[in-house]
PDB file of C-alpha atoms in Angstrom:
ATOM      1  CA  UNK A  15     -11.342  12.133 259.123  1.00 69.00           C
ATOM      2  CA  UNK A  16      -8.938  15.100 259.188  1.00 87.00           C
ATOM      3  CA  UNK A  17      -6.144  12.758 258.030  1.00 90.00           C
ATOM      4  CA  UNK A  18      -8.349  11.580 255.154  1.00 92.00           C
ATOM      5  CA  UNK A  19      -9.140  15.156 254.091  1.00 94.00           C
ATOM      6  CA  UNK A  20      -5.474  16.188 254.262  1.00 94.00           C
ATOM      7  CA  UNK A  21      -4.536  13.087 252.271  1.00 94.00           C
ATOM      8  CA  UNK A  22      -7.264  13.993 249.797  1.00 95.00           C
ATOM      9  CA  UNK A  23      -5.731  17.401 249.162  1.00 95.00           C
ATOM     10  CA  UNK A  24      -2.335  15.780 248.544  1.00 93.00           C
ATOM     11  CA  UNK A  25      -3.915  13.192 246.232  1.00 95.00           C
ATOM     12  CA  UNK A  26      -5.796  15.869 244.289  1.00 96.00           C
ATOM     13  CA  UNK A  27      -2.664  17.942 243.653  1.00 94.00           C
ATOM     14  CA  UNK A  28      -0.318  15.069 242.819  1.00 91.00           C
ATOM     15  CA  UNK A  29      -2.824  13.222 240.625  1.00 94.00           C
ATOM     16  CA  UNK A  30      -3.633  16.458 238.788  1.00 94.00           C
ATOM     17  CA  UNK A  31       0.086  16.770 238.027  1.00 90.00           C
ATOM     18  CA  UNK A  32       0.193  13.196 236.722  1.00 90.00           C
ATOM     19  CA  UNK A  33      -2.913  13.838 234.636  1.00 93.00           C
ATOM     20  CA  UNK A  34      -0.895  16.603 232.956  1.00 92.00           C
ATOM     21  CA  UNK A  35       2.381  14.737 232.457  1.00 90.00           C
ATOM     22  CA  UNK A  36       1.700  10.999 232.803  1.00 89.00           C
ATOM     23  CA  UNK A  37       3.970  10.341 235.783  1.00 85.00           C
ATOM     24  CA  UNK A  38       4.933  11.396 239.299  1.00 82.00           C
ATOM     25  CA  UNK A  39       1.858  11.088 241.511  1.00 85.00           C
ATOM     26  CA  UNK A  40       3.093   8.165 243.619  1.00 83.00           C
ATOM     27  CA  UNK A  41       6.576   9.437 244.463  1.00 79.00           C
ATOM     28  CA  UNK A  42       5.261  12.944 245.230  1.00 84.00           C
ATOM     29  CA  UNK A  43       2.283  11.828 247.301  1.00 86.00           C
ATOM     30  CA  UNK A  44       3.911   8.992 249.239  1.00 82.00           C
ATOM     31  CA  UNK A  45       5.893  10.977 251.876  1.00 82.00           C
ATOM     32  CA  UNK A  46       2.887  13.079 252.893  1.00 87.00           C
ATOM     33  CA  UNK A  47       0.259  10.338 252.817  1.00 89.00           C
ATOM     34  CA  UNK A  48       2.637   8.011 254.713  1.00 85.00           C
ATOM     35  CA  UNK A  49       2.918  10.614 257.482  1.00 86.00           C
ATOM     36  CA  UNK A  50      -0.878  10.943 257.629  1.00 90.00           C
ATOM     37  CA  UNK A  51      -2.025   7.325 257.248  1.00 90.00           C
ATOM     38  CA  UNK A  52       1.045   5.226 258.039  1.00 87.00           C
ATOM     39  CA  UNK A  53       3.492   3.735 255.577  1.00 78.00           C
ATOM     40  CA  UNK A  54       1.847   0.321 255.099  1.00 80.00           C
ATOM     41  CA  UNK A  55      -1.568   1.799 254.364  1.00 88.00           C
ATOM     42  CA  UNK A  56      -0.191   4.647 252.257  1.00 87.00           C
ATOM     43  CA  UNK A  57       1.808   2.406 249.932  1.00 83.00           C
ATOM     44  CA  UNK A  58      -1.226   0.276 249.106  1.00 88.00           C
ATOM     45  CA  UNK A  59      -3.662   3.174 248.842  1.00 92.00           C
ATOM     46  CA  UNK A  60      -1.412   5.261 246.599  1.00 91.00           C
ATOM     47  CA  UNK A  61      -0.600   2.245 244.420  1.00 88.00           C
ATOM     48  CA  UNK A  62      -4.308   1.581 243.834  1.00 93.00           C
ATOM     49  CA  UNK A  63      -5.144   5.242 243.224  1.00 95.00           C
ATOM     50  CA  UNK A  64      -2.217   5.612 240.804  1.00 92.00           C
ATOM     51  CA  UNK A  65      -3.411   2.449 239.023  1.00 94.00           C
ATOM     52  CA  UNK A  66      -6.935   3.867 238.659  1.00 96.00           C
ATOM     53  CA  UNK A  67      -5.624   7.158 237.270  1.00 95.00           C
ATOM     54  CA  UNK A  68      -3.233   5.486 234.831  1.00 95.00           C
ATOM     55  CA  UNK A  69      -5.885   2.996 233.692  1.00 96.00           C
ATOM     56  CA  UNK A  70      -8.386   5.784 233.034  1.00 96.00           C
ATOM     57  CA  UNK A  71      -5.914   7.891 231.052  1.00 96.00           C
ATOM     58  CA  UNK A  72      -4.630   4.869 229.089  1.00 96.00           C
ATOM     59  CA  UNK A  73      -8.156   3.781 228.102  1.00 97.00           C
ATOM     60  CA  UNK A  74      -9.337   7.317 227.342  1.00 95.00           C
ATOM     61  CA  UNK A  75      -6.276   8.024 225.188  1.00 95.00           C
ATOM     62  CA  UNK A  76      -5.908   4.533 223.740  1.00 95.00           C
ATOM     63  CA  UNK A  77      -5.287   5.804 220.194  1.00 95.00           C
ATOM     64  CA  UNK A  78      -2.341   7.903 221.361  1.00 95.00           C
ATOM     65  CA  UNK A  79      -0.428   4.933 222.799  1.00 97.00           C
ATOM     66  CA  UNK A  80       2.792   4.046 220.988  1.00 96.00           C
ATOM     67  CA  UNK A  81       2.707   0.268 221.416  1.00 96.00           C
ATOM     68  CA  UNK A  82       6.191  -0.197 219.967  1.00 95.00           C
ATOM     69  CA  UNK A  83       7.735   2.075 222.582  1.00 95.00           C
ATOM     70  CA  UNK A  84       5.488   0.570 225.266  1.00 96.00           C
ATOM     71  CA  UNK A  85       6.867  -2.887 224.407  1.00 96.00           C
ATOM     72  CA  UNK A  86      10.473  -1.627 224.465  1.00 94.00           C
ATOM     73  CA  UNK A  87      10.059   0.166 227.798  1.00 94.00           C
ATOM     74  CA  UNK A  88       8.131  -2.658 229.460  1.00 94.00           C
ATOM     75  CA  UNK A  89      10.508  -5.354 228.209  1.00 94.00           C
ATOM     76  CA  UNK A  90      13.603  -3.521 229.435  1.00 93.00           C
ATOM     77  CA  UNK A  91      12.038  -2.716 232.809  1.00 91.00           C
ATOM     78  CA  UNK A  92      10.866  -6.289 233.367  1.00 89.00           C
ATOM     79  CA  UNK A  93      14.426  -7.452 232.645  1.00 91.00           C
ATOM     80  CA  UNK A  94      15.724  -5.298 235.494  1.00 88.00           C
ATOM     81  CA  UNK A  95      12.850  -5.769 237.940  1.00 82.00           C
ATOM     82  CA  UNK A  96      13.974  -9.112 239.494  1.00 84.00           C
ATOM     83  CA  UNK A  97      17.477  -7.694 240.074  1.00 86.00           C
ATOM     84  CA  UNK A  98      16.020  -4.730 241.939  1.00 79.00           C
ATOM     85  CA  UNK A  99      13.777  -6.965 244.036  1.00 73.00           C
ATOM     86  CA  UNK A 100      16.811  -9.075 244.980  1.00 77.00           C
ATOM     87  CA  UNK A 101      18.894  -6.004 245.893  1.00 77.00           C
ATOM     88  CA  UNK A 102      16.026  -4.621 248.000  1.00 65.00           C
ATOM     89  CA  UNK A 103      15.994  -7.796 250.086  1.00 64.00           C
ATOM     90  CA  UNK A 104      19.767  -8.302 250.332  1.00 71.00           C
ATOM     91  CA  UNK A 105      21.497  -4.895 250.248  1.00 67.00           C
ATOM     92  CA  UNK A 106      21.431  -1.523 251.999  1.00 64.00           C
ATOM     93  CA  UNK A 107      19.820   0.619 249.291  1.00 61.00           C
ATOM     94  CA  UNK A 108      19.954   4.026 251.030  1.00 70.00           C
ATOM     95  CA  UNK A 109      23.201   5.098 249.308  1.00 73.00           C
ATOM     96  CA  UNK A 110      21.890   3.940 245.937  1.00 73.00           C
ATOM     97  CA  UNK A 111      18.728   5.964 246.496  1.00 73.00           C
ATOM     98  CA  UNK A 112      20.745   9.126 247.149  1.00 80.00           C
ATOM     99  CA  UNK A 113      22.897   8.562 244.043  1.00 78.00           C
ATOM    100  CA  UNK A 114      19.751   8.078 241.962  1.00 76.00           C
ATOM    101  CA  UNK A 115      18.155  11.248 243.328  1.00 80.00           C
ATOM    102  CA  UNK A 116      21.284  13.326 242.635  1.00 86.00           C
ATOM    103  CA  UNK A 117      21.449  11.931 239.096  1.00 82.00           C
ATOM    104  CA  UNK A 118      17.792  12.839 238.475  1.00 82.00           C
ATOM    105  CA  UNK A 119      18.305  16.385 239.790  1.00 88.00           C
ATOM    106  CA  UNK A 120      21.401  16.974 237.633  1.00 87.00           C
ATOM    107  CA  UNK A 121      19.788  15.637 234.465  1.00 81.00           C
ATOM    108  CA  UNK A 122      16.592  17.609 235.086  1.00 85.00           C
ATOM    109  CA  UNK A 123      18.522  20.842 235.582  1.00 89.00           C
ATOM    110  CA  UNK A 124      20.577  20.238 232.427  1.00 84.00           C
ATOM    111  CA  UNK A 125      17.461  19.540 230.346  1.00 80.00           C
ATOM    112  CA  UNK A 126      15.637  22.587 231.724  1.00 86.00           C
ATOM    113  CA  UNK A 127      18.677  24.701 230.851  1.00 85.00           C
ATOM    114  CA  UNK A 128      18.678  23.279 227.325  1.00 80.00           C
ATOM    115  CA  UNK A 129      14.982  23.997 226.836  1.00 81.00           C
ATOM    116  CA  UNK A 130      15.177  27.514 228.236  1.00 84.00           C
ATOM    117  CA  UNK A 131      18.280  28.537 226.300  1.00 78.00           C
ATOM    118  CA  UNK A 132      18.046  26.474 223.106  1.00 67.00           C
ATOM    119  CA  UNK A 133      14.307  25.960 222.987  1.00 59.00           C
ATOM    120  CA  UNK A 134      14.533  22.317 221.909  1.00 62.00           C
ATOM    121  CA  UNK A 135      14.458  18.802 223.314  1.00 60.00           C
ATOM    122  CA  UNK A 136      17.026  16.263 222.120  1.00 62.00           C
ATOM    123  CA  UNK A 137      15.756  13.296 220.086  1.00 70.00           C
ATOM    124  CA  UNK A 138      16.535   9.637 220.778  1.00 72.00           C
ATOM    125  CA  UNK A 139      19.837   8.658 219.086  1.00 66.00           C
ATOM    126  CA  UNK A 140      19.757   5.929 216.449  1.00 74.00           C
ATOM    127  CA  UNK A 141      21.670   2.647 216.248  1.00 69.00           C
ATOM    128  CA  UNK A 142      24.349   1.868 218.803  1.00 72.00           C
ATOM    129  CA  UNK A 143      24.168   5.340 220.284  1.00 74.00           C
ATOM    130  CA  UNK A 144      20.723   4.502 221.647  1.00 78.00           C
ATOM    131  CA  UNK A 145      22.154   1.667 223.775  1.00 87.00           C
ATOM    132  CA  UNK A 146      22.686   4.001 226.746  1.00 87.00           C
ATOM    133  CA  UNK A 147      18.976   4.824 226.834  1.00 87.00           C
ATOM    134  CA  UNK A 148      17.951   1.157 226.689  1.00 91.00           C
ATOM    135  CA  UNK A 149      20.327   0.470 229.587  1.00 91.00           C
ATOM    136  CA  UNK A 150      18.639   3.391 231.355  1.00 88.00           C
ATOM    137  CA  UNK A 151      15.321   1.548 231.043  1.00 92.00           C
ATOM    138  CA  UNK A 152      16.833  -1.654 232.484  1.00 93.00           C
ATOM    139  CA  UNK A 153      18.194   0.448 235.344  1.00 89.00           C
ATOM    140  CA  UNK A 154      14.705   1.906 235.712  1.00 85.00           C
ATOM    141  CA  UNK A 155      13.406  -1.639 236.192  1.00 86.00           C
ATOM    142  CA  UNK A 156      16.086  -2.318 238.824  1.00 85.00           C
ATOM    143  CA  UNK A 157      15.207   0.907 240.634  1.00 79.00           C
ATOM    144  CA  UNK A 158      11.505   0.068 240.452  1.00 74.00           C
ATOM    145  CA  UNK A 159      12.251  -3.296 242.038  1.00 72.00           C
ATOM    146  CA  UNK A 160      14.143  -1.584 244.864  1.00 71.00           C
ATOM    147  CA  UNK A 161      12.110   1.573 245.499  1.00 62.00           C
ATOM    148  CA  UNK A 162       8.923   1.280 243.351  1.00 62.00           C
ATOM    149  CA  UNK A 163      10.014   4.567 241.760  1.00 65.00           C
ATOM    150  CA  UNK A 164      11.797   3.763 238.515  1.00 68.00           C
ATOM    151  CA  UNK A 165       9.620   6.245 236.649  1.00 76.00           C
ATOM    152  CA  UNK A 166      12.135   9.124 236.569  1.00 79.00           C
ATOM    153  CA  UNK A 167      14.622   7.039 234.575  1.00 84.00           C
ATOM    154  CA  UNK A 168      11.879   5.956 232.185  1.00 89.00           C
ATOM    155  CA  UNK A 169      10.960   9.603 231.660  1.00 86.00           C
ATOM    156  CA  UNK A 170      14.531  10.411 230.572  1.00 85.00           C
ATOM    157  CA  UNK A 171      14.108   7.847 227.777  1.00 90.00           C
ATOM    158  CA  UNK A 172      10.485   8.671 226.954  1.00 90.00           C
ATOM    159  CA  UNK A 173      11.060  12.410 226.478  1.00 86.00           C
ATOM    160  CA  UNK A 174      13.298  11.501 223.526  1.00 87.00           C
ATOM    161  CA  UNK A 175      11.405   8.489 222.164  1.00 90.00           C
ATOM    162  CA  UNK A 176       7.927  10.043 222.553  1.00 91.00           C
ATOM    163  CA  UNK A 177       8.151  13.754 221.657  1.00 87.00           C
ATOM    164  CA  UNK A 178       4.364  14.102 221.204  1.00 91.00           C
ATOM    165  CA  UNK A 179       2.858  15.068 224.559  1.00 91.00           C
ATOM    166  CA  UNK A 180      -0.293  12.979 224.103  1.00 93.00           C
ATOM    167  CA  UNK A 181       1.620   9.859 223.102  1.00 95.00           C
ATOM    168  CA  UNK A 182       4.101  10.412 225.946  1.00 93.00           C
ATOM    169  CA  UNK A 183       1.345  10.549 228.553  1.00 94.00           C
ATOM    170  CA  UNK A 184      -0.794   7.724 227.167  1.00 95.00           C
ATOM    171  CA  UNK A 185       2.134   5.321 226.695  1.00 96.00           C
ATOM    172  CA  UNK A 186       3.517   5.928 230.182  1.00 94.00           C
ATOM    173  CA  UNK A 187       0.070   5.515 231.709  1.00 94.00           C
ATOM    174  CA  UNK A 188      -0.264   2.092 230.051  1.00 96.00           C
ATOM    175  CA  UNK A 189       3.151   1.215 231.513  1.00 93.00           C
ATOM    176  CA  UNK A 190       2.102   2.236 235.051  1.00 90.00           C
ATOM    177  CA  UNK A 191      -1.160   0.320 234.603  1.00 92.00           C
ATOM    178  CA  UNK A 192       0.824  -2.820 233.735  1.00 91.00           C
ATOM    179  CA  UNK A 193       3.326  -2.529 236.588  1.00 85.00           C
ATOM    180  CA  UNK A 194       0.738  -1.609 239.221  1.00 87.00           C
ATOM    181  CA  UNK A 195      -1.539  -4.434 238.095  1.00 89.00           C
ATOM    182  CA  UNK A 196       1.288  -6.834 238.965  1.00 85.00           C
ATOM    183  CA  UNK A 197       1.771  -5.173 242.363  1.00 84.00           C
ATOM    184  CA  UNK A 198      -1.952  -5.135 243.198  1.00 88.00           C
ATOM    185  CA  UNK A 199      -2.268  -8.785 242.133  1.00 88.00           C
ATOM    186  CA  UNK A 200       0.505  -9.537 244.628  1.00 83.00           C
ATOM    187  CA  UNK A 201      -1.457  -7.752 247.371  1.00 85.00           C
ATOM    188  CA  UNK A 202      -4.536  -9.819 246.537  1.00 90.00           C
ATOM    189  CA  UNK A 203      -2.564 -13.075 246.461  1.00 88.00           C
ATOM    190  CA  UNK A 204      -1.061 -12.266 249.857  1.00 83.00           C
ATOM    191  CA  UNK A 205      -4.437 -11.263 251.279  1.00 87.00           C
ATOM    192  CA  UNK A 206      -2.898  -7.992 252.496  1.00 82.00           C
ATOM    193  CA  UNK A 207      -5.684  -5.664 251.309  1.00 87.00           C
ATOM    194  CA  UNK A 208      -7.687  -5.285 254.518  1.00 89.00           C
ATOM    195  CA  UNK A 209     -11.077  -3.596 254.773  1.00 91.00           C
ATOM    196  CA  UNK A 210      -9.581  -0.419 256.265  1.00 90.00           C
ATOM    197  CA  UNK A 211      -7.297   0.050 253.258  1.00 92.00           C
ATOM    198  CA  UNK A 212     -10.197  -0.538 250.856  1.00 93.00           C
ATOM    199  CA  UNK A 213     -12.396   1.987 252.707  1.00 94.00           C
ATOM    200  CA  UNK A 214      -9.636   4.619 252.750  1.00 95.00           C
ATOM    201  CA  UNK A 215      -9.010   4.120 249.039  1.00 95.00           C
ATOM    202  CA  UNK A 216     -12.731   4.539 248.287  1.00 96.00           C
ATOM    203  CA  UNK A 217     -12.881   7.803 250.264  1.00 96.00           C
ATOM    204  CA  UNK A 218      -9.961   9.225 248.272  1.00 97.00           C
ATOM    205  CA  UNK A 219     -11.243   8.322 244.798  1.00 97.00           C
ATOM    206  CA  UNK A 220     -13.303  11.575 244.466  1.00 97.00           C
ATOM    207  CA  UNK A 221     -10.064  13.546 244.955  1.00 97.00           C
ATOM    208  CA  UNK A 222      -8.465  11.568 242.127  1.00 96.00           C
ATOM    209  CA  UNK A 223     -11.461  12.399 239.912  1.00 96.00           C
ATOM    210  CA  UNK A 224     -11.100  16.113 240.693  1.00 97.00           C
ATOM    211  CA  UNK A 225      -7.389  15.930 239.948  1.00 96.00           C
ATOM    212  CA  UNK A 226      -8.086  14.291 236.583  1.00 95.00           C
ATOM    213  CA  UNK A 227     -10.493  17.070 235.577  1.00 95.00           C
ATOM    214  CA  UNK A 228      -7.956  19.772 236.448  1.00 95.00           C
ATOM    215  CA  UNK A 229      -5.004  17.943 234.902  1.00 93.00           C
ATOM    216  CA  UNK A 230      -6.804  17.165 231.639  1.00 93.00           C
ATOM    217  CA  UNK A 231      -7.661  20.831 231.130  1.00 93.00           C
ATOM    218  CA  UNK A 232      -4.079  21.911 231.724  1.00 92.00           C
ATOM    219  CA  UNK A 233      -2.707  19.173 229.438  1.00 92.00           C
ATOM    220  CA  UNK A 234      -4.957  20.257 226.570  1.00 89.00           C
ATOM    221  CA  UNK A 235      -3.898  23.907 226.835  1.00 89.00           C
ATOM    222  CA  UNK A 236      -0.090  23.636 226.924  1.00 88.00           C
ATOM    223  CA  UNK A 237       2.038  23.366 223.782  1.00 86.00           C
ATOM    224  CA  UNK A 238       4.868  20.840 223.317  1.00 81.00           C
ATOM    225  CA  UNK A 239       7.619  23.145 224.642  1.00 83.00           C
ATOM    226  CA  UNK A 240       5.670  24.118 227.769  1.00 86.00           C
ATOM    227  CA  UNK A 241       4.809  20.459 228.264  1.00 88.00           C
ATOM    228  CA  UNK A 242       8.520  19.546 228.180  1.00 85.00           C
ATOM    229  CA  UNK A 243       9.243  22.298 230.709  1.00 88.00           C
ATOM    230  CA  UNK A 244       6.517  20.938 232.994  1.00 90.00           C
ATOM    231  CA  UNK A 245       7.840  17.366 232.609  1.00 87.00           C
ATOM    232  CA  UNK A 246      11.426  18.248 233.569  1.00 88.00           C
ATOM    233  CA  UNK A 247      10.235  20.536 236.368  1.00 90.00           C
ATOM    234  CA  UNK A 248       8.251  17.567 237.712  1.00 86.00           C
ATOM    235  CA  UNK A 249      11.321  15.375 237.310  1.00 85.00           C
ATOM    236  CA  UNK A 250      13.425  17.903 239.237  1.00 89.00           C
ATOM    237  CA  UNK A 251      10.788  18.039 241.978  1.00 87.00           C
ATOM    238  CA  UNK A 252      10.778  14.241 242.125  1.00 81.00           C
ATOM    239  CA  UNK A 253      14.568  14.153 242.570  1.00 83.00           C
ATOM    240  CA  UNK A 254      14.390  16.759 245.327  1.00 87.00           C
ATOM    241  CA  UNK A 255      11.658  14.797 247.120  1.00 80.00           C
ATOM    242  CA  UNK A 256      13.714  11.619 246.874  1.00 74.00           C
ATOM    243  CA  UNK A 257      16.699  13.405 248.419  1.00 81.00           C
ATOM    244  CA  UNK A 258      14.608  15.001 251.158  1.00 80.00           C
ATOM    245  CA  UNK A 259      12.846  11.828 252.251  1.00 73.00           C
ATOM    246  CA  UNK A 260      15.601   9.235 251.801  1.00 64.00           C
ATOM    247  CA  UNK A 261      16.357   7.512 255.088  1.00 58.00           C
TER     248      UNK A 261
END
């Protein structure tokens, strides 16, 4: 029970952060919950809890979803997903994980510097200049297929394509709902969701609910600039966690 309570504290904090920004709970919670509950259980439990949180926020903020950007992001990620799944099964991905984490840290630091010194967030380029960001989404799909953590690359695109904080959060939450639905359906098809995992997930749901209440209040109170600062601080923290826990 002590492991469940400790996991609950981690879930509360990380899911509160995602309730503010729309991303990050899984990659931040996974190392700690894995240490407490074991990797196999933690991956499934966190995936389900993240799905519940994203589904709730997507439904609650349905009118804020930018379906055009959702279609662009989802389409590009699905194009890269099979490549990532193949690489995960056939290649040593540890070096790639470190490169990705370093890239995320550098970009996060540069964007935080820009916000703090210039007070603005760059917009998505138009025409051919936007190609880099679409390729970033495809790479996000590849990374998600390898590590189930392509979110940071999606965020780099979404901060430019979705400058409104409510639309940013709602659209990303619909994306996570879609991707995690696919993953959970795979668990069900495999018959890998045992009773112990289901019971553990149920015990942790109240912590998710508490995190949502806290996160929603914070989200409503911050302006667009502070929201961007929180997003890139979360992104920086994600990169650091990926570096620290890469094997």
